[in-house]
Coordinates of C-alpha atoms in Angstrom, one line a residue:
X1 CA 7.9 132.1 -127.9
X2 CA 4.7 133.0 -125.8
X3 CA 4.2 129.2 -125.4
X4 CA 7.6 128.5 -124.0
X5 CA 7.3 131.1 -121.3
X6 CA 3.9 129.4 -120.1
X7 CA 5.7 126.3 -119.9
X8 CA 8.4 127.6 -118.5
X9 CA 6.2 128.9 -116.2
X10 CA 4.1 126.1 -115.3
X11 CA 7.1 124.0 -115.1
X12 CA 8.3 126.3 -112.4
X13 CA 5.3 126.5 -110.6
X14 CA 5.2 122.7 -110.4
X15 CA 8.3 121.9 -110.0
X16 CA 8.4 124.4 -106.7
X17 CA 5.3 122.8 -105.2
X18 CA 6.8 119.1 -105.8
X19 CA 9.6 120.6 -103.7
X20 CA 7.5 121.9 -101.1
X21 CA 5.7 119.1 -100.2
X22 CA 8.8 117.0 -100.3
X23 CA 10.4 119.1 -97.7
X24 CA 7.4 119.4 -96.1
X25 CA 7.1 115.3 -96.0
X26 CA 10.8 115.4 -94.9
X27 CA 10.3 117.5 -92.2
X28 CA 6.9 115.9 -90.6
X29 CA 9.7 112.6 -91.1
X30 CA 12.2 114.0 -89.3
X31 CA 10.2 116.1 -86.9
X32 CA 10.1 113.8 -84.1
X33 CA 14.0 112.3 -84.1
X34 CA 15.2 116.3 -84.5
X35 CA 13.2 117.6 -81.5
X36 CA 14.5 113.7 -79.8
X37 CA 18.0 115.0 -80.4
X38 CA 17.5 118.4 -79.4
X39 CA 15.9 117.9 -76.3
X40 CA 18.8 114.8 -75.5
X41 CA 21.5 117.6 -76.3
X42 CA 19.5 119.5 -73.6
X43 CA 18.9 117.5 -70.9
X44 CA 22.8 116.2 -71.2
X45 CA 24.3 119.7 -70.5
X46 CA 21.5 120.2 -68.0
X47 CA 22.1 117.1 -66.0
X48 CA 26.1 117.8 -66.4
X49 CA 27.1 121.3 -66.8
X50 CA 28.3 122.8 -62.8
X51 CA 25.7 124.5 -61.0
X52 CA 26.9 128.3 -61.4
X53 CA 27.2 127.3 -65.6
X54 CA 23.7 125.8 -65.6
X55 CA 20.5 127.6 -67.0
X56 CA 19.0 125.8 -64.3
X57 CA 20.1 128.2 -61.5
X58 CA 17.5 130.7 -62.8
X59 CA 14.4 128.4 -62.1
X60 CA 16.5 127.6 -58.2
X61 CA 17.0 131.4 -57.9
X62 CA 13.3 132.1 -58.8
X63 CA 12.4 129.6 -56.1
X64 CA 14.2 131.4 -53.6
X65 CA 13.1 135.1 -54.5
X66 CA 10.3 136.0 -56.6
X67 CA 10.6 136.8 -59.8
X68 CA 8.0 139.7 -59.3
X69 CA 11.0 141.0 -56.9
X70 CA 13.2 140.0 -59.6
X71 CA 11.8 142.4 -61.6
X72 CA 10.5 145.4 -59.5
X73 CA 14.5 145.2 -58.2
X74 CA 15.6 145.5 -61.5
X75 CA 13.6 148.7 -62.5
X76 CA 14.7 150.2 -59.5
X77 CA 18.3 149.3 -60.6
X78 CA 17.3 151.0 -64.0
X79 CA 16.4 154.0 -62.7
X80 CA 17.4 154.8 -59.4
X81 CA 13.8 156.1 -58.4
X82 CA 10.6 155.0 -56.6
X83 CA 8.6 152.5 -58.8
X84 CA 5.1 153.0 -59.7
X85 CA 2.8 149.2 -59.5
X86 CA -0.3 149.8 -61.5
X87 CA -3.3 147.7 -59.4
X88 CA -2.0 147.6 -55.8
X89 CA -0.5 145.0 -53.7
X90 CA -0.5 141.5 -55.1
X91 CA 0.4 140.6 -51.4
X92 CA -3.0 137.8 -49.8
X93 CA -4.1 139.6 -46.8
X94 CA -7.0 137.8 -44.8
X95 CA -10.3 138.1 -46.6
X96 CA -13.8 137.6 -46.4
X97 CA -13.2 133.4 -47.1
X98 CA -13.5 132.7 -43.9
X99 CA -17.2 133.6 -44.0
X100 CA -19.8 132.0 -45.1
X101 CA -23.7 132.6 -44.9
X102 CA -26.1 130.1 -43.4
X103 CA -28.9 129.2 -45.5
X104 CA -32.0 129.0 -45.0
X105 CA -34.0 126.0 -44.7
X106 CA -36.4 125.0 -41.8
X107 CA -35.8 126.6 -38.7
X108 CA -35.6 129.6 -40.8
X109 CA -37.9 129.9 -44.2
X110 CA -36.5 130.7 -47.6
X111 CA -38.0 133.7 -49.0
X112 CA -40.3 133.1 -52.0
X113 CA -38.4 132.9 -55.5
X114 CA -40.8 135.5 -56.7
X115 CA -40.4 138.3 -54.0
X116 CA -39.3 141.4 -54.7
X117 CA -36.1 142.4 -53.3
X118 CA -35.1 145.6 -52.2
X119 CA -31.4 146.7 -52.9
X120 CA -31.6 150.3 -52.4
X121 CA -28.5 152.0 -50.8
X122 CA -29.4 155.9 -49.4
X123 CA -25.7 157.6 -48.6
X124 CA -26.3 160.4 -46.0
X125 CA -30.0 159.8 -44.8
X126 CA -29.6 162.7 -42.2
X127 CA -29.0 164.9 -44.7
X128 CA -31.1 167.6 -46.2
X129 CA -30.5 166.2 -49.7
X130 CA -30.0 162.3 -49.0
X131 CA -28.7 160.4 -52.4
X132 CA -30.6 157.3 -53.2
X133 CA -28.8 154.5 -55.4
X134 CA -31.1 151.5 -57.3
X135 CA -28.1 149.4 -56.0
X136 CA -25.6 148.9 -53.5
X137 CA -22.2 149.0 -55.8
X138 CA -20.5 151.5 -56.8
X139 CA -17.1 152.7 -59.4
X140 CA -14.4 153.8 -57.3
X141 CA -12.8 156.7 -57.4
X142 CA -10.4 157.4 -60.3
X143 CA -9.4 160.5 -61.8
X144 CA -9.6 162.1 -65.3
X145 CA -6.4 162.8 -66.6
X146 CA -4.0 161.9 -63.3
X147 CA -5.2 158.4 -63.9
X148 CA -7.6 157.3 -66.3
X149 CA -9.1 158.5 -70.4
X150 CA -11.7 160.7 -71.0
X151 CA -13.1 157.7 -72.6
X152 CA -13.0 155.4 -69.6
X153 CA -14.4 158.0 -67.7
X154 CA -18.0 158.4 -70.8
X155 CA -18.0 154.2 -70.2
X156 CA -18.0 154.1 -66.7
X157 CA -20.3 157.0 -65.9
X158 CA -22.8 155.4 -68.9
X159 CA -22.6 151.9 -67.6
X160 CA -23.0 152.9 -63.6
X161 CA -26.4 155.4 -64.6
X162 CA -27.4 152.3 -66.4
X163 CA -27.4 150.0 -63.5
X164 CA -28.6 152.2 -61.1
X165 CA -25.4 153.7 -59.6
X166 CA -23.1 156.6 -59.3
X167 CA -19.6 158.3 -60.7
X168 CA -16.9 159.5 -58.6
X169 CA -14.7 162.0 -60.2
X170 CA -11.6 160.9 -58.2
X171 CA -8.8 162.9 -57.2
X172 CA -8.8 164.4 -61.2
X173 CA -10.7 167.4 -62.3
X174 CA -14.4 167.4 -63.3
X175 CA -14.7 166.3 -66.6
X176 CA -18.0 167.8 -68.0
X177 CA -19.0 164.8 -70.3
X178 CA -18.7 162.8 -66.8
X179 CA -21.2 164.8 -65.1
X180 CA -23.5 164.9 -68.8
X181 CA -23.8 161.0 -68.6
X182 CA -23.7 160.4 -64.5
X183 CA -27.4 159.9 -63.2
X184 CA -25.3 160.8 -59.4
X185 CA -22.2 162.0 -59.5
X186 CA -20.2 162.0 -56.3
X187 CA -17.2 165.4 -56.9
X188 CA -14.2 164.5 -54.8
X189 CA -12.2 167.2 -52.4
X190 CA -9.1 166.9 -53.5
X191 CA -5.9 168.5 -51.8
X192 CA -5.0 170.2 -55.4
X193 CA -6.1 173.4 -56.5
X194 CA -8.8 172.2 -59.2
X195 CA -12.1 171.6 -59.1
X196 CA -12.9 173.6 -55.9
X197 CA -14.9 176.7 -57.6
X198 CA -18.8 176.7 -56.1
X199 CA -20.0 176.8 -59.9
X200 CA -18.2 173.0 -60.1
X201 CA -19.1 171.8 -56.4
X202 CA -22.7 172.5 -56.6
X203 CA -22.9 169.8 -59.8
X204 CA -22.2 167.2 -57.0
X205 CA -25.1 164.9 -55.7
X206 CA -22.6 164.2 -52.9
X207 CA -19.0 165.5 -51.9
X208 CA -16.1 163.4 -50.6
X209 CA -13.2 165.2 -49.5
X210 CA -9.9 163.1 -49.7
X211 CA -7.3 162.5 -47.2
X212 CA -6.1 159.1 -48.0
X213 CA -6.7 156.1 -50.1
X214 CA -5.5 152.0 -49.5
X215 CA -3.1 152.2 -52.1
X216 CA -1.1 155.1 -51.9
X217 CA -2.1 156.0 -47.9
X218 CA -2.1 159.9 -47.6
X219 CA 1.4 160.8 -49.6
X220 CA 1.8 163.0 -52.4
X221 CA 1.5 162.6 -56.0
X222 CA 3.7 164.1 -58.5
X223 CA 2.8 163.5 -61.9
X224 CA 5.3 164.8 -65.1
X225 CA 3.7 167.1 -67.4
X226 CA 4.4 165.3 -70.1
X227 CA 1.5 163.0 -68.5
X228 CA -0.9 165.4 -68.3
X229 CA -1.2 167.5 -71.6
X230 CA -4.6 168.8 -73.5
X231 CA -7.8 168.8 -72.1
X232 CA -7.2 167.6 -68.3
X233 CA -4.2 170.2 -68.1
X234 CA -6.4 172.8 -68.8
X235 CA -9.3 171.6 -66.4
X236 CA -7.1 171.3 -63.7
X237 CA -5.3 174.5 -64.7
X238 CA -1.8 173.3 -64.6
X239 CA -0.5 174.4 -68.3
X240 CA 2.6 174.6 -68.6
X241 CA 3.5 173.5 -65.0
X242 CA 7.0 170.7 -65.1
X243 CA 5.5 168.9 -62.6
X244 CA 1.8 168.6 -61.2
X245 CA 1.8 168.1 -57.5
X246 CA -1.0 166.5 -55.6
X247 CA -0.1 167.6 -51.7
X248 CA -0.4 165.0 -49.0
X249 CA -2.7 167.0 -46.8
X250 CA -6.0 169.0 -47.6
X251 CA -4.5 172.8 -47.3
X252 CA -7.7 174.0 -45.5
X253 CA -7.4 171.2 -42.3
X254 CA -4.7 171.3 -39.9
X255 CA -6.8 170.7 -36.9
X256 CA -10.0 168.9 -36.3
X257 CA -12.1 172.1 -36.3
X258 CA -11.1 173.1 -39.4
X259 CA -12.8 170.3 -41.0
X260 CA -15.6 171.1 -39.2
X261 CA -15.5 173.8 -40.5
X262 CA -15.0 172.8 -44.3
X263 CA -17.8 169.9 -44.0
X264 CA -19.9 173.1 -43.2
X265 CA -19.2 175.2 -45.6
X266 CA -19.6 172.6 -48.3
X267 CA -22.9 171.7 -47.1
X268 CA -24.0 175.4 -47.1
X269 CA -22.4 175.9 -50.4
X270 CA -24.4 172.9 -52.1
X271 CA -27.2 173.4 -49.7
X272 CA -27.5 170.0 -48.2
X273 CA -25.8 167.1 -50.0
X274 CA -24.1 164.6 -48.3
X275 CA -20.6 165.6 -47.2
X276 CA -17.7 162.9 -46.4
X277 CA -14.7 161.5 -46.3
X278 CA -12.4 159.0 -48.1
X279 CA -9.8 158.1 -45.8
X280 CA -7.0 155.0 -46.1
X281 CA -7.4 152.7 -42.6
X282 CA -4.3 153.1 -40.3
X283 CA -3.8 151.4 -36.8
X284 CA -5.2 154.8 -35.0
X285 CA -8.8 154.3 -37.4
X286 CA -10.7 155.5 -34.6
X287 CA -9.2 158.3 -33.7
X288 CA -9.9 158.9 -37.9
X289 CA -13.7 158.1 -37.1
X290 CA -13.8 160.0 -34.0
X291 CA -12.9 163.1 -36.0
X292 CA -15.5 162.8 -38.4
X293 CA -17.9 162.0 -36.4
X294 CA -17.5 165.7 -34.7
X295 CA -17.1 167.1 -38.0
X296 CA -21.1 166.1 -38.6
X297 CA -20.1 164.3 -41.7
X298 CA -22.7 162.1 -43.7
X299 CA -20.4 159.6 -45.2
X300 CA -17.2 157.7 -44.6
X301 CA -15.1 155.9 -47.2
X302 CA -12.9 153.4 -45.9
X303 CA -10.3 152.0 -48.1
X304 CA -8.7 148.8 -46.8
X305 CA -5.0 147.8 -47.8
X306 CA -5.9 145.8 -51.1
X307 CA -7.3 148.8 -53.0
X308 CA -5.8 149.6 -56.3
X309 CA -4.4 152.6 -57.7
X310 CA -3.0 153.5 -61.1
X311 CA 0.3 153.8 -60.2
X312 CA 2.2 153.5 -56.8
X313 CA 5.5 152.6 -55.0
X314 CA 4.8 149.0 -54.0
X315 CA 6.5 150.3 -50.4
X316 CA 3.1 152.0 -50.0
X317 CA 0.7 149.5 -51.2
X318 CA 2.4 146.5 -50.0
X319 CA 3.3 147.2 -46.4
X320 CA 0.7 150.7 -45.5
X321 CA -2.7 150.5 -44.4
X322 CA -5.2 147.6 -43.0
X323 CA -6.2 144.9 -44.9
X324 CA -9.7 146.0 -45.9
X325 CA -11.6 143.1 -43.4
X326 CA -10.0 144.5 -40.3
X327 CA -10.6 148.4 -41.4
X328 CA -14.3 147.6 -42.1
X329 CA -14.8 145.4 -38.8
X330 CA -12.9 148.2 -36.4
X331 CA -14.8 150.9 -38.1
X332 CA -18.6 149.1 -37.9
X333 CA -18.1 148.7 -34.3
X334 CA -16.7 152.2 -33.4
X335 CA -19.6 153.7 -35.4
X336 CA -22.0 151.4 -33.7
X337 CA -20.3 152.3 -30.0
X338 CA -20.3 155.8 -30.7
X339 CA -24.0 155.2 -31.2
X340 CA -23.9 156.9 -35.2
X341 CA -24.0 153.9 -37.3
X342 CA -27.4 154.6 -38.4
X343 CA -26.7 158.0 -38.8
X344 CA -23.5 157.5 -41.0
X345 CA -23.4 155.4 -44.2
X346 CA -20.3 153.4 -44.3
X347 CA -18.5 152.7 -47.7
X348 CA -16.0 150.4 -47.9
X349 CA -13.4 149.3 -50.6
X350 CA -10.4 147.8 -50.8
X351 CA -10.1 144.4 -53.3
X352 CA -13.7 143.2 -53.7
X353 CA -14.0 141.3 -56.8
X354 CA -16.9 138.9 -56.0
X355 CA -21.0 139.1 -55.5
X356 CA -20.0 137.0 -51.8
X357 CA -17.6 139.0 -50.9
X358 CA -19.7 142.6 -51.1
X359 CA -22.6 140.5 -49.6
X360 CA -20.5 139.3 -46.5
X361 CA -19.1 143.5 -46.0
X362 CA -23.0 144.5 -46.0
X363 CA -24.0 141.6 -43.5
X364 CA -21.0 142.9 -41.4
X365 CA -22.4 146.3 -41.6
X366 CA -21.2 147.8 -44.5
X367 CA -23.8 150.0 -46.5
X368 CA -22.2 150.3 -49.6
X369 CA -19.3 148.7 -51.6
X370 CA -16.9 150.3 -54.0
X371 CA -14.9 148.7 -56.6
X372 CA -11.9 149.6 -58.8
X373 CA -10.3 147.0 -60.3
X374 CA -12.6 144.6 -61.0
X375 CA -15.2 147.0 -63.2
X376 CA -12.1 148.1 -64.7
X377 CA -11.3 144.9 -65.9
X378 CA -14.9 144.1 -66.4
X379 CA -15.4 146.8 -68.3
X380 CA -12.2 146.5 -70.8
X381 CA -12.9 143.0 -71.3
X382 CA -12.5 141.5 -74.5
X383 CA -11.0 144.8 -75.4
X384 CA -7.7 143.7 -73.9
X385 CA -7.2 141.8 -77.4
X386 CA -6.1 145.5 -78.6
X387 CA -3.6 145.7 -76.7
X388 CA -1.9 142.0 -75.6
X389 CA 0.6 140.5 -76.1
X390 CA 2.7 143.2 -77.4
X391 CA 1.2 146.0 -74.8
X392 CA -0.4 146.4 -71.3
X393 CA -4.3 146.6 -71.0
X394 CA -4.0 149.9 -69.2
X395 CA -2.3 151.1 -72.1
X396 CA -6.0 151.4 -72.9
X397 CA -7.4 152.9 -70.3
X398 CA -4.8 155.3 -69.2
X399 CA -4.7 159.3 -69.8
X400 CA -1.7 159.1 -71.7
X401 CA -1.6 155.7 -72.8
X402 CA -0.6 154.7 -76.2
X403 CA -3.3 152.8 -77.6
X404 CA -6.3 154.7 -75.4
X405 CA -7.8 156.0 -79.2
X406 CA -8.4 152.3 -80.0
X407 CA -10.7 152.1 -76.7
X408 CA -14.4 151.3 -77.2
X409 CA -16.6 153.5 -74.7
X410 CA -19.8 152.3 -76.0
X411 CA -18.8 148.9 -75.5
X412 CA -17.1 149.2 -72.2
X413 CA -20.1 150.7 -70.9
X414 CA -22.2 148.2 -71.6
X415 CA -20.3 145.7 -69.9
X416 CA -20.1 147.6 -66.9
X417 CA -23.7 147.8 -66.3
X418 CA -23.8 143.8 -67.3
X419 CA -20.8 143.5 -64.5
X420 CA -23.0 145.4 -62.4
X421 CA -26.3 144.2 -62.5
X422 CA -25.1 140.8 -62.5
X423 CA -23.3 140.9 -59.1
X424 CA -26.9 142.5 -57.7
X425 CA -28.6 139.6 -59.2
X426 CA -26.5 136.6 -57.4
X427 CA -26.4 139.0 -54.0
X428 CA -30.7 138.7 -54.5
X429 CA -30.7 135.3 -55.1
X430 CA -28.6 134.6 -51.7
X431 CA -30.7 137.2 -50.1
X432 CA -34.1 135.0 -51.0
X433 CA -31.9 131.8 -49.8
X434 CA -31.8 133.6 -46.7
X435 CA -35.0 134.2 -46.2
X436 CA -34.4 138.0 -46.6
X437 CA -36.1 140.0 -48.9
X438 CA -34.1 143.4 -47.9
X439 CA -30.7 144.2 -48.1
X440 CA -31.3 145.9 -44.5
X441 CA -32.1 142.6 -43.3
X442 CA -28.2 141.3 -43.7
X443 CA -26.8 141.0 -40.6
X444 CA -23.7 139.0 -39.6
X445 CA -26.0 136.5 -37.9
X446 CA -26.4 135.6 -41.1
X447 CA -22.7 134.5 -40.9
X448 CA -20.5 131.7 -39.8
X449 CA -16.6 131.9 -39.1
X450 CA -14.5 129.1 -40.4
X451 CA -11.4 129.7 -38.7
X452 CA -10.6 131.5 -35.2
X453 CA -8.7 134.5 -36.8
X454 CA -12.0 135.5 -39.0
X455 CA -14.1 135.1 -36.1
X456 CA -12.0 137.1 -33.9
X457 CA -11.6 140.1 -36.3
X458 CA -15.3 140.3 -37.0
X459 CA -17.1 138.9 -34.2
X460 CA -18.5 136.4 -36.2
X461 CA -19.0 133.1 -33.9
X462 CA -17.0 130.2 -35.2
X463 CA -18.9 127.5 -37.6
X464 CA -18.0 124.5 -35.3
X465 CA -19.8 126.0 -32.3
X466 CA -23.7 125.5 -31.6
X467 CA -26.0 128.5 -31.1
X468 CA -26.1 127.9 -27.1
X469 CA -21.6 127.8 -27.1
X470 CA -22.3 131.2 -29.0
X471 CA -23.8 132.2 -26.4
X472 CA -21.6 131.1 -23.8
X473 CA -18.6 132.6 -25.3
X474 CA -20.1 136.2 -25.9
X475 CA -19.8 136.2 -29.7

């Protein structure tokens, strides 16, 4: 009986795999004249069905209006409400392309491939406590909790200490494993109510007090609770609040001398950090500069009109602020009218995701670049694979995203300092090709314009022009 089961079996078994490969033969066979077929029935009722009927109208209508519109149109639709864009405006502004350095060669010597090079950045050198980075790059701002994980926060504070660099605590409250790992931490002002006791200020290495950013400008925030729960509700105090509320303005400046007066007291209160100010760049920038200059402020972030954000109406980040090259050109030569430029590090931000591109903003005058997107992708990197293609990356990295447990903050950090220590590495090795073995030794002599526009907005002369036409033209 036993013995006609196995058969039975075997039979089976045999008899299925015969059939398997058969219709696997018959299907290799017929592969090509069903898809042929398929595709004929297609193109037919594309080539003949009336416009209005045929699928084709999609692909003309995508033409006409974008099918990131398309979208963005249709969750307004949905819900009736501002959108929020994680990333900022995927709008092309003019950039630093139009620049490019001139090499050295004979006229001018190439610095020896062996020197050292000196990439130090010192933000507030008049103050009584100056802060000293190893590098000039630095991690944005982005908060704990109103933004970003606890974890992304441990990774990037980890990977910038590694390379050299600082933290910036954002608009979110200080998160105390931030400050553990940070070798410099820079605590941001916000215009909430957290974060503001002297015990928590005097943990900064530097203060930034924030009026406005690229992404957003200077408007409000209101964040659900349900996206703020456990540990950052409780830092920032806001338990059992239905809606947390960042205000547009800093409650304590209503007039030029009251920041005055609160860039003073800070520096008392932390006896001598750098004080500053993160501010978006609007068409009346130097009035903005002009301001804190009088305030006696040590620092001044500029973010230009391609900074990213982790949520905001697309109104704001699409058609607000200055494209970060004209913010950081206006505000170099009001600082260097005005006579202060020494005096006053200038940060800029706003879109930077190449080595070139921080290295032209430092030969224009920038001191120091900050970046947001690009370490954050940098630092998720392969690490998106957790996520795509059923889910969003920043369902990794955001406070209450749904797969932040499966981010790796060991991992991420270590790619940041990588990210970061790369980019310093390329900007020394174009350093050396110009004969420059200092960072302070950038200048935009260094630089050529390729097109009229660029050369206009920075003062840049144009690459077509000899040295004497320079001169002649006042550039």
């Amino acid at each position: 009986m036993g013995g006609r089961w196995l058969d039975f079996l075997i039979g089976s078994f045999v008899g299925t795999l015969i059939a398997g490969i058969l219709f696997t033969l018959l299907g290799i066979v017929m592969f090509r004249p069903l898809v042929q077929w398929l595709l004929g029935r297609f193109m037919k009722r594309l080539m003949s069905d009336r416009y209005p009927e045929n699928i084709f109208e999609m692909v003309s209508a995508l033409t006409k209006v974008s099918p990131r519109y398309v979208l963005e149109n249709s969750l307004r639709a949905t819900t009736g409400q501002a959108i929020e864009r994680p990333f900022g405006s995927p709008r092309k502004f003019l950039n630093f392309d139009g620049l490019i350095f001139s090499p050295a060669q004979l006229a001018v010597l190439p610095a020896d491939e062996d020197a050292e090079v000196d990439m130090k950045l010192t933000i507030g050198p008049k103050a009584k406590r100056p802060l000293t980075l190893d590098i000039p790059l630095m991690p944005g701002a982005m908060g704990f909790g109103i933004g970003i994980s606890e974890s992304v926060k441990i990774a990037m504070a980890k990977g910038a200490a590694a390379a050299g660099s600082l933290s910036n605590t954002g608009e979110g409250p200080l998160l105390p494993e931030e400050r553990k790992y940070a070798k410099h931490l820079i605590i941001q002002y916000n215009s909430g109510k957290w974060s503001k006791e002297p015990e928590i200020l005097r943990q900064a290495d530097a203060i930034e007090i924030h009026f406005g950013q690229g992404a957003t400008a200077a408007a409000a925030s209101f964040i659900p609770c349900e996206y703020i729960t456990g540990k950052a509700s409780q830092l920032m105090g806001v338990e059992g609040e239905e809606m947390v509320v960042i205000p547009s303005r800093q409650p304590e400046v209503n007039s030029p001398e009251d920041l005055r007066k609160l860039v003073d007291k800070l520096r008392t209160m932390t006896d001598g950090i750098p004080i500053g100010v993160k501010i978006c760049a609007s068409a009346v920038l130097e009035q903005d500069l002009e301001i804190s200059i009088q305030a006696g402020v040590d620092f001044i972030s500029i973010d230009g009109g391609q900074a990213g954000t982790k949520g905001g109406p697309p109104i704001l980040e699409d058609d607000f602020g200055l494209p970060t090259i004209y913010a950081l050109s206006r505000a170099i030569h009001y600082l260097k009218e005005r006579g202060v430029k020494d005096q006053i590090t200038l940060l800029s931000g706003g879109g930077y995701t190449t080595p070139g591109e921080c290295l032209k903003a430092i030969a224009l005058g920038a001191d120091g670049i900050f970046m947001g997107t690009a370490m954050l992708w940098a630092m998720t990197h392969d690490q998106v694979t957790k996520a795509i293609p059923w889910e969003p990356p920043t369902e990794l990295t955001n406070y209450p995203g749904k797969l932040k447990d499966k981010f790796d903050p060991e991992q991420a950090a270590k790619y940041l300092t990588n990210f970061l220590l790369a980019f310093v590495d390329e900007m020394e090795i174009a350093l050396l090709a110009m004969g420059k073995t200092s960072l302070k030794e950038v200048t935009p002599d260094d630089l050529v314009a390729l097109d009229e526009l660029t050369s206009k907005v920075t003062k840049v002369p144009l690459a077509f022009q000899t040295s004497a036409e320079t001169a002649e033209s006042g550039i």
